[in-house]
mmCIF file of C-alpha atoms and ligand atoms in Angstrom:
data_model
loop_
_atom_site.group_PDB
_atom_site.id
_atom_site.type_symbol
_atom_site.label_atom_id
_atom_site.label_comp_id
_atom_site.label_asym_id
_atom_site.label_seq_id
_atom_site.Cartn_x
_atom_site.Cartn_y
_atom_site.Cartn_z
ATOM 1 C CA MET A 218 83.499 -22.627 -8.149
ATOM 2 C CA GLN A 219 82.460 -22.919 -4.513
ATOM 3 C CA PRO A 220 78.919 -24.239 -4.343
ATOM 4 C CA GLN A 221 79.229 -24.987 -0.636
ATOM 5 C CA SER A 222 79.483 -21.289 0.154
ATOM 6 C CA GLN A 223 76.592 -20.305 -2.088
ATOM 7 C CA ARG A 224 74.070 -17.931 -0.582
ATOM 8 C CA GLY A 225 71.600 -17.680 -3.419
ATOM 9 C CA PHE A 226 69.020 -20.143 -4.601
ATOM 10 C CA PHE A 227 69.408 -22.407 -7.611
ATOM 11 C CA ILE A 228 66.298 -23.600 -9.469
ATOM 12 C CA THR A 229 66.481 -25.815 -12.555
ATOM 13 C CA PHE A 230 63.747 -26.803 -14.994
ATOM 14 C CA GLU A 231 63.940 -30.176 -16.674
ATOM 15 C CA GLY A 232 61.849 -32.222 -19.070
ATOM 16 C CA LEU A 233 61.581 -33.555 -22.573
ATOM 17 C CA ASP A 234 61.666 -31.269 -25.588
ATOM 18 C CA GLY A 235 58.254 -29.584 -25.852
ATOM 19 C CA SER A 236 57.360 -30.172 -22.188
ATOM 20 C CA GLY A 237 56.558 -26.488 -21.599
ATOM 21 C CA LYS A 238 59.685 -25.410 -19.698
ATOM 22 C CA THR A 239 60.076 -22.120 -21.549
ATOM 23 C CA THR A 240 56.485 -21.073 -20.841
ATOM 24 C CA GLN A 241 56.783 -22.005 -17.175
ATOM 25 C CA ILE A 242 60.101 -20.179 -16.761
ATOM 26 C CA LYS A 243 58.526 -17.023 -18.223
ATOM 27 C CA ARG A 244 55.562 -17.374 -15.867
ATOM 28 C CA LEU A 245 57.799 -17.936 -12.846
ATOM 29 C CA THR A 246 59.979 -14.934 -13.751
ATOM 30 C CA ALA A 247 56.887 -12.722 -13.925
ATOM 31 C CA TRP A 248 55.643 -14.136 -10.609
ATOM 32 C CA LEU A 249 59.017 -13.351 -8.973
ATOM 33 C CA ALA A 250 59.101 -9.858 -10.524
ATOM 34 C CA ALA A 251 55.717 -9.157 -8.921
ATOM 35 C CA ARG A 252 57.447 -9.864 -5.589
ATOM 36 C CA ASN A 253 60.384 -7.567 -6.438
ATOM 37 C CA ILE A 254 62.731 -10.455 -7.115
ATOM 38 C CA ALA A 255 64.776 -10.364 -10.320
ATOM 39 C CA PRO A 256 66.216 -13.819 -10.948
ATOM 40 C CA VAL A 257 69.151 -14.567 -13.219
ATOM 41 C CA VAL A 258 67.630 -16.671 -16.000
ATOM 42 C CA THR A 259 69.795 -18.824 -18.225
ATOM 43 C CA ARG A 260 69.694 -22.031 -20.234
ATOM 44 C CA GLN A 261 71.844 -24.978 -21.260
ATOM 45 C CA PRO A 262 73.315 -25.514 -23.670
ATOM 46 C CA GLY A 263 73.903 -21.797 -24.245
ATOM 47 C CA GLY A 264 73.560 -18.665 -22.150
ATOM 48 C CA THR A 265 77.187 -17.524 -22.568
ATOM 49 C CA GLU A 266 78.900 -16.425 -25.771
ATOM 50 C CA THR A 267 80.954 -19.621 -25.881
ATOM 51 C CA GLY A 268 77.927 -21.676 -24.842
ATOM 52 C CA ASP A 269 75.800 -20.259 -27.656
ATOM 53 C CA ARG A 270 78.426 -21.410 -30.149
ATOM 54 C CA ILE A 271 78.538 -24.854 -28.553
ATOM 55 C CA ARG A 272 74.714 -24.927 -28.637
ATOM 56 C CA ALA A 273 74.643 -24.154 -32.358
ATOM 57 C CA LEU A 274 77.029 -27.021 -33.046
ATOM 58 C CA LEU A 275 75.146 -29.454 -30.799
ATOM 59 C CA LEU A 276 71.615 -28.737 -32.008
ATOM 60 C CA ASP A 277 72.168 -28.206 -35.730
ATOM 61 C CA SER A 278 70.906 -31.261 -37.624
ATOM 62 C CA LYS A 279 73.876 -30.832 -39.990
ATOM 63 C CA SER A 280 76.181 -31.890 -37.093
ATOM 64 C CA THR A 281 76.051 -35.515 -38.149
ATOM 65 C CA GLY A 282 78.236 -38.242 -36.719
ATOM 66 C CA LEU A 283 78.883 -36.679 -33.283
ATOM 67 C CA SER A 284 79.871 -39.580 -31.051
ATOM 68 C CA PRO A 285 77.906 -39.875 -27.771
ATOM 69 C CA LYS A 286 81.054 -39.096 -25.772
ATOM 70 C CA THR A 287 81.782 -36.006 -27.898
ATOM 71 C CA GLU A 288 78.218 -34.856 -27.234
ATOM 72 C CA LEU A 289 78.683 -35.531 -23.518
ATOM 73 C CA ALA A 290 81.957 -33.589 -23.384
ATOM 74 C CA MET A 291 80.407 -30.643 -25.240
ATOM 75 C CA MET A 292 77.492 -30.494 -22.785
ATOM 76 C CA PHE A 293 79.984 -30.290 -19.924
ATOM 77 C CA ALA A 294 82.169 -27.743 -21.739
ATOM 78 C CA ASP A 295 79.077 -25.554 -22.081
ATOM 79 C CA ARG A 296 78.152 -26.109 -18.435
ATOM 80 C CA ALA A 297 81.637 -25.334 -17.104
ATOM 81 C CA GLN A 298 81.539 -21.981 -18.888
ATOM 82 C CA ALA A 299 78.018 -21.197 -17.643
ATOM 83 C CA ILE A 300 78.911 -22.004 -14.033
ATOM 84 C CA GLU A 301 82.069 -19.911 -14.169
ATOM 85 C CA GLU A 302 80.522 -16.942 -15.974
ATOM 86 C CA ILE A 303 76.921 -16.830 -14.780
ATOM 87 C CA ILE A 304 75.734 -19.313 -12.171
ATOM 88 C CA ALA A 305 78.451 -19.299 -9.491
ATOM 89 C CA PRO A 306 78.893 -15.487 -9.414
ATOM 90 C CA ALA A 307 75.111 -14.995 -9.171
ATOM 91 C CA LEU A 308 74.735 -17.523 -6.358
ATOM 92 C CA ARG A 309 77.678 -15.983 -4.500
ATOM 93 C CA THR A 310 75.910 -12.634 -4.460
ATOM 94 C CA GLY A 311 72.688 -14.143 -3.155
ATOM 95 C CA LYS A 312 70.700 -14.158 -6.406
ATOM 96 C CA ILE A 313 68.047 -16.610 -7.477
ATOM 97 C CA VAL A 314 69.225 -18.456 -10.569
ATOM 98 C CA VAL A 315 66.681 -20.131 -12.848
ATOM 99 C CA CYS A 316 68.308 -22.468 -15.346
ATOM 100 C CA ASP A 317 66.536 -24.164 -18.259
ATOM 101 C CA ARG A 318 68.216 -27.628 -18.065
ATOM 102 C CA PHE A 319 71.298 -28.667 -16.097
ATOM 103 C CA THR A 320 73.148 -31.938 -15.399
ATOM 104 C CA ASP A 321 69.906 -33.952 -15.064
ATOM 105 C CA SER A 322 69.487 -33.347 -18.809
ATOM 106 C CA THR A 323 72.901 -34.869 -19.433
ATOM 107 C CA GLU A 324 72.067 -37.870 -17.276
ATOM 108 C CA ALA A 325 68.696 -38.352 -19.013
ATOM 109 C CA TYR A 326 69.808 -37.651 -22.634
ATOM 110 C CA GLN A 327 73.441 -38.797 -22.802
ATOM 111 C CA GLY A 328 73.396 -41.212 -19.840
ATOM 112 C CA CYS A 329 70.092 -42.897 -20.703
ATOM 113 C CA GLY A 330 69.138 -41.742 -24.224
ATOM 114 C CA ARG A 331 72.634 -42.368 -25.643
ATOM 115 C CA GLU A 332 73.147 -45.245 -23.180
ATOM 116 C CA LEU A 333 76.446 -43.970 -21.733
ATOM 117 C CA GLY A 334 75.144 -44.682 -18.219
ATOM 118 C CA SER A 335 74.725 -42.405 -15.211
ATOM 119 C CA GLN A 336 78.099 -43.037 -13.652
ATOM 120 C CA ILE A 337 80.209 -41.186 -16.231
ATOM 121 C CA VAL A 338 77.802 -38.221 -16.101
ATOM 122 C CA LEU A 339 77.842 -37.994 -12.316
ATOM 123 C CA GLU A 340 81.612 -38.376 -12.241
ATOM 124 C CA LEU A 341 82.094 -35.548 -14.767
ATOM 125 C CA HIS A 342 79.623 -33.451 -12.803
ATOM 126 C CA ARG A 343 81.740 -33.954 -9.695
ATOM 127 C CA LEU A 344 85.011 -33.145 -11.491
ATOM 128 C CA ILE A 345 83.857 -30.303 -13.744
ATOM 129 C CA CYS A 346 80.942 -28.751 -11.855
ATOM 130 C CA ASN A 347 82.244 -29.332 -8.338
ATOM 131 C CA ASP A 348 78.995 -31.253 -7.703
ATOM 132 C CA LEU A 349 76.918 -28.054 -7.802
ATOM 133 C CA ARG A 350 73.432 -29.205 -6.816
ATOM 134 C CA PRO A 351 70.238 -27.309 -7.598
ATOM 135 C CA ASP A 352 68.180 -26.432 -4.508
ATOM 136 C CA LEU A 353 65.015 -27.234 -6.441
ATOM 137 C CA THR A 354 64.431 -28.981 -9.745
ATOM 138 C CA ILE A 355 61.065 -28.784 -11.463
ATOM 139 C CA LEU A 356 60.675 -31.785 -13.761
ATOM 140 C CA LEU A 357 57.874 -31.389 -16.288
ATOM 141 C CA LEU A 358 56.654 -34.717 -17.607
ATOM 142 C CA PRO A 359 53.515 -34.289 -19.702
ATOM 143 C CA ASP A 360 52.515 -37.018 -22.150
ATOM 144 C CA LEU A 361 55.591 -38.057 -24.166
ATOM 145 C CA ALA A 362 53.974 -38.156 -27.625
ATOM 146 C CA ALA A 363 52.320 -34.750 -27.172
ATOM 147 C CA SER A 364 55.607 -33.172 -25.995
ATOM 148 C CA LEU A 365 57.523 -34.452 -28.989
ATOM 149 C CA ALA A 366 54.866 -33.394 -31.479
ATOM 150 C CA ARG A 367 54.978 -29.889 -29.971
ATOM 151 C CA ALA A 368 58.800 -29.722 -30.078
ATOM 152 C CA ARG A 369 58.911 -30.853 -33.714
ATOM 153 C CA ARG A 370 56.212 -28.335 -34.740
ATOM 154 C CA ARG A 371 58.057 -25.533 -32.938
ATOM 155 C CA ASN A 372 61.376 -26.343 -34.609
ATOM 156 C CA THR A 373 59.872 -26.488 -38.097
ATOM 157 C CA HIS A 374 58.300 -23.076 -37.437
ATOM 158 C CA GLN A 375 61.541 -21.635 -35.997
ATOM 159 C CA THR A 376 63.605 -22.856 -38.968
ATOM 160 C CA SER A 377 61.152 -21.326 -41.442
ATOM 161 C CA VAL A 378 61.118 -17.956 -39.607
ATOM 162 C CA THR A 379 64.750 -17.537 -38.488
ATOM 163 C CA GLY A 380 66.633 -20.050 -40.633
ATOM 164 C CA LYS A 381 68.120 -21.425 -37.387
ATOM 165 C CA ASP A 382 68.157 -25.235 -37.288
ATOM 166 C CA GLU A 383 67.912 -26.680 -33.753
ATOM 167 C CA SER A 384 66.302 -29.985 -34.619
ATOM 168 C CA ARG A 385 69.112 -32.541 -34.220
ATOM 169 C CA PHE A 386 67.676 -34.058 -31.034
ATOM 170 C CA GLU A 387 64.035 -33.942 -32.150
ATOM 171 C CA GLN A 388 64.977 -36.127 -35.111
ATOM 172 C CA GLU A 389 65.851 -39.020 -32.784
ATOM 173 C CA GLN A 390 63.689 -42.152 -32.720
ATOM 174 C CA ASN A 391 60.859 -42.449 -30.203
ATOM 175 C CA SER A 392 62.822 -45.213 -28.430
ATOM 176 C CA PHE A 393 65.530 -42.623 -27.613
ATOM 177 C CA PHE A 394 62.938 -40.374 -25.946
ATOM 178 C CA HIS A 395 61.452 -43.316 -24.057
ATOM 179 C CA ARG A 396 64.891 -43.912 -22.546
ATOM 180 C CA VAL A 397 65.219 -40.184 -21.714
ATOM 181 C CA TYR A 398 61.781 -40.269 -20.043
ATOM 182 C CA THR A 399 62.722 -43.345 -18.001
ATOM 183 C CA GLY A 400 66.024 -41.669 -17.066
ATOM 184 C CA TYR A 401 64.214 -38.616 -15.723
ATOM 185 C CA LYS A 402 61.863 -40.824 -13.684
ATOM 186 C CA ALA A 403 64.855 -42.608 -12.153
ATOM 187 C CA ILE A 404 66.527 -39.305 -11.170
ATOM 188 C CA ALA A 405 63.289 -38.124 -9.527
ATOM 189 C CA ALA A 406 62.957 -41.409 -7.610
ATOM 190 C CA ARG A 407 66.576 -41.179 -6.444
ATOM 191 C CA GLU A 408 66.332 -37.532 -5.266
ATOM 192 C CA PRO A 409 62.739 -36.845 -4.208
ATOM 193 C CA ASP A 410 63.791 -34.003 -1.871
ATOM 194 C CA ARG A 411 65.254 -32.001 -4.733
ATOM 195 C CA VAL A 412 63.072 -32.960 -7.701
ATOM 196 C CA LEU A 413 59.419 -31.951 -7.948
ATOM 197 C CA VAL A 414 57.763 -33.973 -10.712
ATOM 198 C CA ILE A 415 54.764 -32.383 -12.429
ATOM 199 C CA GLU A 416 53.126 -35.048 -14.535
ATOM 200 C CA GLY A 417 50.156 -35.532 -16.778
ATOM 201 C CA ASP A 418 47.790 -33.520 -18.866
ATOM 202 C CA LEU A 419 47.648 -30.218 -16.941
ATOM 203 C CA THR A 420 46.957 -26.673 -18.115
ATOM 204 C CA VAL A 421 49.705 -24.024 -18.092
ATOM 205 C CA GLU A 422 47.891 -22.442 -15.141
ATOM 206 C CA GLU A 423 47.763 -25.687 -13.142
ATOM 207 C CA VAL A 424 51.472 -26.333 -13.689
ATOM 208 C CA HIS A 425 52.321 -22.725 -12.773
ATOM 209 C CA ALA A 426 50.354 -23.082 -9.514
ATOM 210 C CA GLN A 427 52.409 -26.159 -8.563
ATOM 211 C CA VAL A 428 55.673 -24.407 -9.484
ATOM 212 C CA THR A 429 54.915 -21.302 -7.413
ATOM 213 C CA ARG A 430 53.758 -23.402 -4.456
ATOM 214 C CA ALA A 431 57.149 -25.148 -4.367
ATOM 215 C CA VAL A 432 59.165 -21.982 -4.980
ATOM 216 C CA SER A 433 57.296 -19.890 -2.411
ATOM 217 C CA SER A 434 57.704 -22.498 0.276
ATOM 218 C CA MET A 435 61.474 -22.515 -0.364
ATOM 219 C CA LEU A 436 61.675 -18.702 -0.465
ATOM 220 C CA ARG A 437 59.712 -18.435 2.791
ATOM 221 C CA GLN A 438 62.232 -20.741 4.464
ATOM 222 C CA MET A 439 64.966 -18.348 3.297
ATOM 223 C CA ASN A 440 62.973 -15.322 4.476
ATOM 224 C CA LEU A 441 63.006 -13.901 0.944
ATOM 225 C CA ILE A 442 59.228 -13.504 0.863
ATOM 226 C CA SER A 443 56.647 -13.313 3.599
ATOM 227 C CA SER A 444 53.589 -14.662 1.758
HETATM 228 P P1 TMP B 237 66.105 -26.915 -25.535
HETATM 229 O O1 TMP B 237 66.940 -25.728 -25.303
HETATM 230 O O2 TMP B 237 65.013 -26.672 -26.508
HETATM 231 O O3 TMP B 237 65.633 -27.556 -24.297
HETATM 232 O O4 TMP B 237 67.024 -27.972 -26.338
HETATM 233 C C1 TMP B 237 68.216 -28.445 -25.879
HETATM 234 C C2 TMP B 237 68.410 -29.855 -26.416
HETATM 235 O O5 TMP B 237 69.667 -30.357 -25.942
HETATM 236 C C3 TMP B 237 67.345 -30.835 -25.949
HETATM 237 O O6 TMP B 237 67.015 -31.716 -27.013
HETATM 238 C C4 TMP B 237 68.030 -31.620 -24.867
HETATM 239 C C5 TMP B 237 69.480 -31.581 -25.259
HETATM 240 N N1 TMP B 237 70.400 -31.645 -24.133
HETATM 241 C C6 TMP B 237 71.130 -32.817 -23.924
HETATM 242 O O7 TMP B 237 71.008 -33.767 -24.691
HETATM 243 N N2 TMP B 237 71.987 -32.864 -22.858
HETATM 244 C C7 TMP B 237 72.183 -31.813 -22.010
HETATM 245 O O8 TMP B 237 72.988 -31.904 -21.065
HETATM 246 C C8 TMP B 237 71.415 -30.604 -22.248
HETATM 247 C C9 TMP B 237 71.617 -29.432 -21.336
HETATM 248 C C10 TMP B 237 70.551 -30.564 -23.307
#
């Protein structure tokens, strides 16, 4: 893992469950494809064979009694594998990597939601991820109640269609998600140069316009696109 020598461009999407990340990542991928750019798109937890197994264990509501530190360690186990297998090799060959969640999720959910604190998360990030820092993080923060309602509806639908249960986090109390929300706000305030916050009750189109504005300005600086 040698993030310092990376030549590609690392974009992460962050936000609460149901904040619209998946839709926006699809829209951004299509926007890049129209400019002849094929990004490497991945997600956490998951994205590798090992990561998908870790994801199943982490998100299944039958995984009861996971201690916060076990959860934290599993998130980093997943991330270590994803960096090794997908992210670092892609960045080394100059690719654009778009990742649905990264260490900010761990800081917001395990650090703040589970109240383990930021320090342990940042320290593990340094030790395990070699401090790999996204070039741009898009943080989607629509209304908290609406996001959660959407995530819970989607999971009920998914379970009834595929039988796959990914609802362990959505079953948390609202106070947990309030702490996650506050955690995200604190990360954005600490690193305004990296984190673009898109807040409020916006349409998919309005959010997409803000995302592409930020991405195109970065890609222009790297001479990857001309307009
Ligand atoms: P998602 O793939 O639908 O975004 O769901 C992943 C869930 O895992 C979501 O509830 C957030 C949670 N999560 C953490 O708690 N910590 C992490 O580090 C990551 C990557 C995800």
